[in-house]
XYZ file of C-alpha atoms in Angstrom:
511
model
C 5.958 -47.941 -34.496
C 5.437 -49.253 -38.002
C 8.991 -50.405 -38.415
C 9.443 -52.428 -35.247
C 6.811 -55.116 -35.674
C 9.004 -58.094 -36.516
C 11.601 -58.865 -39.162
C 11.393 -61.141 -42.189
C 14.121 -59.873 -44.443
C 13.005 -61.166 -47.803
C 9.239 -60.822 -47.489
C 8.281 -58.013 -45.134
C 8.620 -54.352 -46.022
C 10.704 -52.686 -43.347
C 12.918 -49.677 -43.109
C 15.929 -51.556 -41.760
C 17.905 -48.847 -40.108
C 14.858 -47.306 -38.502
C 14.180 -50.443 -36.472
C 15.509 -49.631 -33.051
C 14.597 -53.148 -31.986
C 17.269 -54.421 -34.342
C 19.890 -51.747 -34.568
C 19.877 -49.338 -31.651
C 21.692 -51.706 -29.248
C 24.503 -52.049 -31.772
C 27.279 -49.544 -31.246
C 29.215 -48.472 -34.291
C 32.589 -48.828 -32.614
C 31.920 -52.477 -31.834
C 31.144 -53.214 -35.492
C 34.315 -51.634 -36.800
C 37.287 -53.713 -35.792
C 39.547 -52.310 -38.462
C 40.769 -48.925 -39.544
C 39.777 -47.864 -43.015
C 41.320 -44.960 -44.850
C 38.622 -42.472 -45.772
C 38.168 -42.194 -49.504
C 37.859 -38.737 -50.943
C 34.543 -37.521 -52.202
C 33.987 -36.410 -55.754
C 32.574 -33.018 -54.870
C 35.028 -30.662 -53.263
C 33.803 -28.142 -50.753
C 33.831 -24.590 -52.011
C 34.138 -22.497 -48.865
C 32.475 -19.157 -49.430
C 33.969 -16.262 -47.460
C 31.177 -14.202 -45.975
C 31.406 -10.955 -44.108
C 29.100 -11.876 -41.284
C 30.881 -14.880 -39.797
C 30.022 -13.823 -36.269
C 27.613 -13.444 -37.885
C -6.625 -31.947 -43.972
C -5.003 -33.914 -46.762
C -3.845 -37.477 -46.126
C -0.936 -37.233 -43.771
C 1.639 -39.170 -45.730
C 0.702 -37.838 -49.157
C 2.643 -35.182 -50.990
C 1.482 -31.674 -51.781
C 2.253 -30.334 -55.228
C 1.536 -26.837 -56.427
C 1.811 -25.456 -59.987
C 4.885 -27.335 -61.174
C 6.393 -25.446 -64.073
C 7.506 -26.786 -67.415
C 11.265 -26.750 -67.835
C 11.501 -26.870 -71.614
C 9.190 -24.215 -73.056
C 10.417 -21.016 -74.738
C 8.686 -19.085 -71.962
C 10.847 -20.872 -69.390
C 14.017 -19.981 -71.279
C 12.924 -16.339 -71.427
C 12.385 -16.373 -67.678
C 15.817 -17.924 -67.192
C 17.450 -15.121 -69.123
C 16.149 -12.598 -66.607
C 16.625 -14.636 -63.445
C 18.661 -12.946 -60.696
C 21.532 -15.099 -59.479
C 20.278 -16.446 -56.192
C 23.695 -17.727 -55.082
C 25.144 -14.224 -55.468
C 22.208 -12.815 -53.493
C 22.682 -15.327 -50.688
C 26.399 -14.565 -50.561
C 25.822 -10.814 -50.361
C 23.419 -11.272 -47.473
C 25.627 -13.621 -45.434
C 23.442 -16.639 -46.194
C 26.051 -18.734 -47.984
C 28.516 -20.998 -46.221
C 29.608 -23.575 -48.846
C 28.603 -24.986 -52.225
C 29.668 -28.279 -53.762
C 30.643 -26.622 -57.044
C 30.858 -23.149 -58.510
C 28.860 -24.562 -61.422
C 25.806 -24.141 -59.215
C 26.327 -20.395 -59.269
C 26.430 -20.257 -63.054
C 23.443 -22.628 -63.373
C 21.303 -20.263 -61.320
C 21.167 -17.620 -64.041
C 22.242 -19.463 -67.208
C 19.423 -18.995 -69.767
C 20.260 -22.418 -71.235
C 19.605 -24.099 -67.891
C 16.035 -24.716 -66.752
C 14.982 -23.392 -63.325
C 16.397 -25.448 -60.508
C 14.391 -27.578 -58.107
C 15.725 -27.046 -54.607
C 14.824 -28.906 -51.445
C 15.396 -28.615 -47.738
C 14.547 -31.367 -45.269
C 12.673 -30.979 -41.970
C 12.458 -33.898 -39.553
C 9.217 -33.946 -37.490
C 10.843 -33.915 -34.055
C 8.224 -31.441 -32.778
C 4.765 -30.214 -33.760
C 6.238 -26.949 -34.997
C 9.352 -25.766 -36.738
C 11.465 -23.327 -34.751
C 13.645 -20.331 -35.448
C 16.610 -22.555 -36.294
C 14.565 -23.973 -39.204
C 13.587 -20.530 -40.446
C 16.831 -19.964 -42.348
C 16.111 -23.033 -44.484
C 12.672 -21.672 -45.359
C 14.141 -18.239 -46.093
C 16.759 -19.699 -48.450
C 14.055 -21.756 -50.175
C 12.017 -18.578 -50.519
C 14.970 -16.765 -52.093
C 15.205 -19.530 -54.709
C 11.446 -19.164 -55.236
C 11.716 -15.414 -55.677
C 14.471 -15.907 -58.247
C 12.331 -18.173 -60.434
C 13.241 -21.628 -59.137
C 11.041 -24.270 -57.519
C 11.142 -24.764 -53.766
C 10.565 -28.166 -52.199
C 9.992 -28.861 -48.527
C 10.788 -32.468 -47.577
C 9.239 -33.714 -44.343
C 11.157 -36.601 -42.804
C 8.329 -38.964 -41.958
C 10.876 -41.793 -42.213
C 14.103 -40.137 -41.085
C 12.269 -38.605 -38.139
C 11.964 -42.142 -36.790
C 15.744 -42.358 -36.662
C 17.007 -38.906 -35.697
C 19.842 -36.949 -37.229
C 22.976 -37.134 -35.028
C 24.396 -33.899 -36.491
C 25.062 -31.438 -33.702
C 23.620 -33.754 -31.059
C 25.476 -35.219 -28.094
C 22.781 -37.801 -27.357
C 20.511 -39.963 -29.479
C 17.100 -38.401 -30.034
C 14.216 -39.947 -28.074
C 12.006 -42.302 -30.052
C 8.628 -40.879 -31.081
C 5.464 -42.963 -31.296
C 3.420 -43.072 -34.501
C 0.650 -40.768 -33.227
C 3.144 -38.114 -32.184
C 4.927 -38.345 -35.537
C 1.668 -37.904 -37.439
C 0.740 -34.896 -35.329
C 4.175 -33.356 -35.863
C 4.085 -33.975 -39.623
C 0.682 -32.274 -39.916
C 1.900 -29.266 -37.936
C 5.083 -28.825 -39.975
C 3.268 -29.261 -43.285
C 0.826 -26.516 -42.271
C 3.663 -24.092 -41.513
C 5.518 -24.719 -44.790
C 2.340 -24.350 -46.848
C 1.476 -21.107 -45.087
C 4.895 -19.527 -45.637
C 5.912 -20.799 -49.082
C 2.335 -20.601 -50.338
C 2.112 -16.908 -49.485
C 5.326 -16.007 -51.308
C 4.543 -12.945 -53.458
C 6.671 -14.255 -56.353
C 4.531 -14.574 -59.445
C 4.763 -17.831 -61.344
C 6.875 -19.569 -58.707
C 5.865 -22.952 -57.382
C 6.511 -25.233 -54.465
C 6.102 -28.843 -53.444
C 5.879 -30.602 -50.107
C 6.958 -34.235 -50.020
C 7.291 -36.871 -47.312
C 10.150 -39.373 -47.474
C 8.006 -42.005 -45.748
C 6.280 -42.369 -49.136
C 9.309 -44.129 -50.650
C 10.836 -45.641 -47.516
C 7.724 -47.460 -46.249
C 8.023 -50.214 -48.872
C 11.806 -50.560 -48.748
C 13.031 -53.939 -47.457
C 16.349 -54.408 -45.728
C 17.682 -56.446 -48.646
C 16.545 -53.728 -51.070
C 18.343 -51.111 -49.026
C 21.588 -53.070 -48.829
C 21.466 -53.704 -52.569
C 20.488 -50.193 -53.647
C 22.481 -48.136 -51.161
C 24.628 -50.169 -48.801
C 27.022 -51.565 -51.379
C 27.872 -48.067 -52.586
C 28.640 -46.756 -49.096
C 32.249 -46.706 -47.922
C 32.607 -47.109 -44.172
C 35.746 -44.964 -44.053
C 33.984 -42.068 -45.737
C 31.012 -42.383 -43.393
C 33.271 -42.361 -40.354
C 35.082 -39.282 -41.601
C 31.906 -37.192 -41.315
C 32.316 -34.651 -38.529
C 28.997 -35.543 -36.880
C 30.075 -39.193 -36.675
C 33.581 -38.509 -35.386
C 32.327 -36.332 -32.542
C 29.807 -38.917 -31.412
C 32.278 -41.807 -31.621
C 34.666 -39.865 -29.395
C 31.937 -39.197 -26.816
C 31.166 -41.327 -23.804
C 27.737 -42.253 -25.192
C 29.085 -43.367 -28.552
C 26.741 -43.838 -31.484
C 24.173 -46.487 -32.371
C 24.095 -48.182 -35.749
C 20.732 -46.503 -36.334
C 22.222 -43.031 -36.093
C 25.360 -44.054 -37.998
C 23.272 -44.939 -41.034
C 21.195 -41.750 -40.950
C 23.450 -40.159 -43.551
C 22.634 -43.010 -45.956
C 18.908 -42.361 -45.557
C 19.391 -38.682 -46.334
C 21.688 -39.576 -49.219
C 19.096 -41.898 -50.729
C 16.448 -39.196 -50.323
C 18.491 -36.952 -52.603
C 19.007 -39.804 -55.083
C 15.277 -40.596 -55.143
C 14.309 -36.935 -55.540
C 16.922 -36.368 -58.242
C 15.881 -39.436 -60.224
C 12.101 -39.266 -59.810
C 11.323 -35.581 -59.267
C 14.148 -33.816 -61.081
C 15.254 -32.097 -57.888
C 18.899 -31.143 -58.314
C 19.867 -29.000 -55.316
C 19.788 -29.791 -51.606
C 20.267 -27.027 -49.053
C 20.844 -27.145 -45.316
C 22.656 -25.604 -42.389
C 26.439 -25.854 -42.222
C 26.136 -28.869 -39.915
C 24.428 -30.733 -42.791
C 27.417 -30.629 -45.147
C 28.349 -34.276 -44.546
C 24.810 -35.524 -45.122
C 24.402 -33.405 -48.267
C 27.671 -34.567 -49.860
C 26.752 -38.162 -49.023
C 23.791 -37.597 -51.352
C 25.752 -36.009 -54.175
C 28.318 -38.846 -53.978
C 25.586 -41.501 -54.093
C 23.979 -39.859 -57.128
C 27.343 -39.798 -58.917
C 28.123 -43.427 -58.121
C 24.726 -44.920 -58.997
C 23.583 -42.704 -61.865
C 27.059 -41.946 -63.236
C 26.332 -38.234 -63.576
C 28.874 -35.439 -63.498
C 27.955 -32.520 -61.244
C 24.247 -32.672 -62.093
C 23.323 -32.526 -58.408
C 24.495 -29.770 -56.103
C 24.599 -28.968 -52.425
C 24.512 -25.609 -50.671
C 24.842 -24.810 -46.982
C 24.129 -21.634 -45.051
C 25.632 -20.516 -41.719
C 23.879 -21.412 -38.517
C 21.907 -18.599 -36.893
C 24.257 -17.172 -34.264
C 24.384 -14.065 -32.112
C 27.380 -11.761 -32.068
C 28.882 -13.628 -29.121
C 28.825 -16.912 -31.058
C 25.901 -18.487 -29.175
C 22.824 -19.796 -30.965
C 20.099 -17.293 -31.780
C 16.606 -18.696 -31.349
C 16.355 -19.599 -27.699
C 14.582 -17.585 -25.025
C 14.276 -18.014 -21.286
C 11.056 -19.932 -21.983
C 12.642 -22.266 -24.572
C 12.615 -22.443 -28.372
C 11.153 -19.711 -30.567
C 8.438 -21.677 -32.366
C 6.962 -20.698 -35.741
C 3.488 -22.056 -34.994
C 1.121 -19.496 -33.407
C -0.409 -22.285 -31.319
C 2.946 -22.795 -29.584
C 4.140 -19.179 -29.511
C 1.852 -16.231 -30.129
C 2.680 -13.683 -32.851
C 2.969 -11.126 -30.039
C 5.664 -13.104 -28.231
C 7.416 -13.854 -31.544
C 7.414 -10.151 -32.394
C 8.779 -9.247 -28.963
C 11.722 -11.611 -29.373
C 12.963 -9.733 -32.435
C 12.127 -6.385 -30.909
C 14.629 -7.250 -28.168
C 17.563 -7.996 -30.510
C 20.633 -5.933 -29.488
C 22.001 -3.235 -31.782
C 25.140 -5.272 -32.507
C 23.057 -8.014 -34.191
C 20.102 -6.197 -35.711
C 21.641 -5.174 -39.076
C 23.038 -8.652 -39.725
C 19.658 -10.195 -38.941
C 17.938 -7.754 -41.300
C 20.201 -9.115 -44.049
C 19.707 -12.782 -43.242
C 16.115 -12.943 -41.990
C 14.292 -10.400 -44.162
C 13.869 -9.630 -47.853
C 14.524 -5.907 -47.549
C 16.943 -4.625 -50.150
C 20.528 -4.095 -49.033
C 20.177 -0.425 -49.928
C 17.198 -0.073 -47.594
C 19.123 -1.866 -44.841
C 22.111 0.454 -45.357
C 19.854 3.469 -44.852
C 18.588 1.994 -41.585
C 22.150 1.257 -40.487
C 23.245 4.837 -41.192
C 20.298 6.183 -39.205
C 21.452 4.308 -36.118
C 24.608 6.425 -35.876
C 22.916 9.788 -36.453
C 21.916 12.221 -33.682
C 18.283 11.982 -32.742
C 17.973 8.295 -33.639
C 15.093 6.787 -31.667
C 16.305 3.586 -29.968
C 14.836 0.299 -31.264
C 13.567 1.841 -34.522
C 15.534 -0.717 -36.553
C 14.494 -3.523 -34.199
C 10.857 -2.615 -34.868
C 11.499 -2.979 -38.603
C 13.173 -6.359 -38.068
C 10.295 -7.571 -35.877
C 7.699 -6.404 -38.410
C 9.385 -8.031 -41.415
C 10.048 -11.420 -39.799
C 6.626 -11.587 -38.113
C 4.902 -10.765 -41.413
C 6.890 -13.474 -43.238
C 6.047 -16.164 -40.667
C 2.582 -15.173 -39.439
C 1.222 -13.064 -42.309
C -0.369 -9.624 -42.178
C -3.048 -10.689 -39.685
C -0.466 -12.104 -37.315
C 1.593 -8.925 -37.565
C -1.467 -6.757 -36.862
C -2.246 -8.859 -33.793
C 1.328 -8.542 -32.545
C 1.471 -4.772 -33.069
C -1.916 -4.237 -31.415
C -0.906 -6.269 -28.380
C 2.488 -4.543 -28.194
C 0.926 -1.100 -28.341
C -1.820 -1.978 -25.881
C 0.675 -3.316 -23.356
C 3.088 -0.410 -23.636
C 3.070 1.532 -20.343
C 1.479 4.910 -20.964
C -0.140 3.795 -24.218
C -3.364 5.548 -25.149
C -4.883 2.305 -26.439
C -7.769 1.370 -24.157
C -7.493 -2.185 -22.909
C -10.450 -4.519 -23.421
C -10.761 -7.973 -21.910
C -10.578 -9.810 -25.265
C -7.149 -8.297 -25.874
C -6.011 -9.074 -22.330
C -7.148 -12.690 -22.765
C -5.117 -13.054 -25.976
C -1.901 -11.853 -24.410
C -2.453 -13.526 -21.030
C -0.777 -16.721 -22.312
C 2.424 -14.784 -22.909
C 2.756 -12.969 -19.593
C 2.367 -14.127 -15.973
C -1.145 -14.175 -14.569
C -2.920 -15.001 -11.345
C -6.492 -15.365 -10.098
C -7.768 -13.582 -6.996
C -11.257 -13.232 -5.500
C -12.949 -9.895 -5.984
C -12.644 -8.961 -2.301
C -8.830 -9.171 -2.572
C -8.792 -6.866 -5.592
C -11.529 -4.261 -5.383
C -10.766 -1.794 -2.594
C -7.265 -3.218 -2.039
C -4.141 -1.105 -1.845
C -2.367 -1.108 -5.205
C 0.897 -1.828 -3.366
C -0.588 -4.828 -1.541
C -2.179 -6.140 -4.746
C 1.080 -5.937 -6.689
C 2.794 -8.120 -4.082
C -0.118 -10.585 -3.891
C -0.076 -10.871 -7.690
C 3.668 -11.599 -7.726
C 4.736 -8.469 -9.570
C 7.017 -7.458 -6.698
C 8.650 -9.480 -3.958
C 7.973 -6.867 -1.289
C 5.981 -3.732 -0.598
C 9.181 -1.705 -0.356
C 10.155 -2.774 -3.889
C 6.711 -1.753 -5.126
C 6.965 1.666 -3.464
C 10.439 2.178 -4.910
C 9.214 1.503 -8.439
C 6.215 3.761 -7.868
C 8.445 6.665 -6.785
C 10.617 6.105 -9.877
C 7.555 6.498 -12.091
C 7.580 2.937 -13.397
C 4.422 1.521 -11.792
C 1.385 1.168 -14.095
C -2.144 -0.221 -13.842
C -3.883 -0.854 -17.185
C -1.072 1.176 -18.800
C -1.813 4.250 -16.679
C 0.940 5.439 -14.346
C 0.288 5.116 -10.632
C 1.758 8.060 -8.688
C 0.041 7.633 -5.330
C 1.241 4.780 -3.114
C -2.048 5.055 -1.203
C -4.033 4.369 -4.378
C -6.743 1.721 -3.981
C -8.267 -0.366 -6.770
C -11.743 0.863 -7.702
C -14.465 -0.974 -9.585
C -13.856 1.073 -12.741
C -10.202 -0.054 -12.716
C -11.280 -3.657 -13.259
C -11.632 -4.142 -17.028
C -15.187 -5.301 -17.780
C -15.304 -6.643 -14.217
C -12.940 -9.466 -15.183
C -9.442 -8.323 -14.306
C -6.641 -5.814 -14.777
C -2.989 -5.538 -15.845
C -0.192 -4.372 -13.546
C 3.194 -3.329 -14.940
C 6.610 -2.610 -13.477
C 8.640 -0.808 -16.103
C 8.366 -1.851 -19.751
C 8.855 -5.601 -19.493
C 7.483 -6.926 -16.197
C 3.724 -7.410 -16.285
C 1.076 -9.547 -14.641
C -2.584 -10.144 -15.481
C -4.848 -10.264 -12.420
C -8.005 -12.239 -13.112
C -11.098 -12.055 -10.917
C -11.827 -15.613 -9.790
């Protein structure tokens, strides 16, 4: 890694707290041999009650797109007609806390220029996941209301790892992996924010490695360290939990909040970015930034923080995990079809709340859908289909949505859509598959083949499903247990699809 190549404090540029060679072995508890009373922060937390509480450019360069002037008469006219984005977020259950109510008034005050709002994404993987989607959605709401959205990729902080919500220190990533992850995340943000239908809105993508790579340890201690109070840092919830754990916390992780705080200071001072947003677990890191800005620049409430609730299911568990792992936003890691299916499977108890938080449908339109669910004759999963369509379109675009719908329809048992091998190949990555020689497929009993392919554990289970009317081959129901596979059943001579009910499927390839 770039930061762990030796240390010469006064002469060599080094991000001090990212050097695991120096700091990781140090445990915070062993450095603190005294108790310090936590000082209060300047910004008080405004807890917002919400009704859904269960509710190939150079890699390290920045991307800037159509930055607007903030002083022209045209800008002031736009400000006069701006919807209040904080009110919108609150109505939709997307607001947890804000550092000051002045942020709410600044959102629509015609005398205040459009805000510049950023959300940070550390490159811990090659793709963002569903947990990151709320941050992009909130950024998009600011965009749609006339403000500028900024995506900050943590090329520097990703080398440290945010301890918030983590019981163990994140594994260290090598430089090649980090670069690959940064490129993947940048591509996703550009695709989503760049396709926002808002006219006149703009966005930026920055990388904090750009300003951290030349920071020396002495510079950091002088610029940031002397303004940091240890008691305040220890009072952060993410720090307290880790210090109480058996694993404890390294000095590297302990100082993560100072890196994020300095990011906000740098962005505020050099880019005019005045709002940082994040999930509710980021409150401590965000207020560390607003405090640092106040102390160093001597400003009064010029920088704001806003948090949104974490994405949870009705039972309080995290939404965004499947049996196969995380729900990724990159189509190379999770196909649009599989992404669509995840939202299609949302239970009724969660679907209306997710329509409010994850889509841009009007609340009136959502209320109509909610009322339909309780009326006689309502077709099950109609609202889930709408949720799946809206979120898939936002993340994967119209082409991705078309691909997902086509695959969904083609794989629906009894569907009239004729399967072709190109379509089967596209969806084969998302469902189980096996390869069998032609002599074990053509002429074989459909019951025997279903067991050989792994669709059923036994022939008796296959016969039971067949009698219940839930056995399909290439989406056509099989009614005869003596049915044998014929040459015309093999799609283009390359394979076929067997289904048990709506969800269990297997692709049989001819090897």
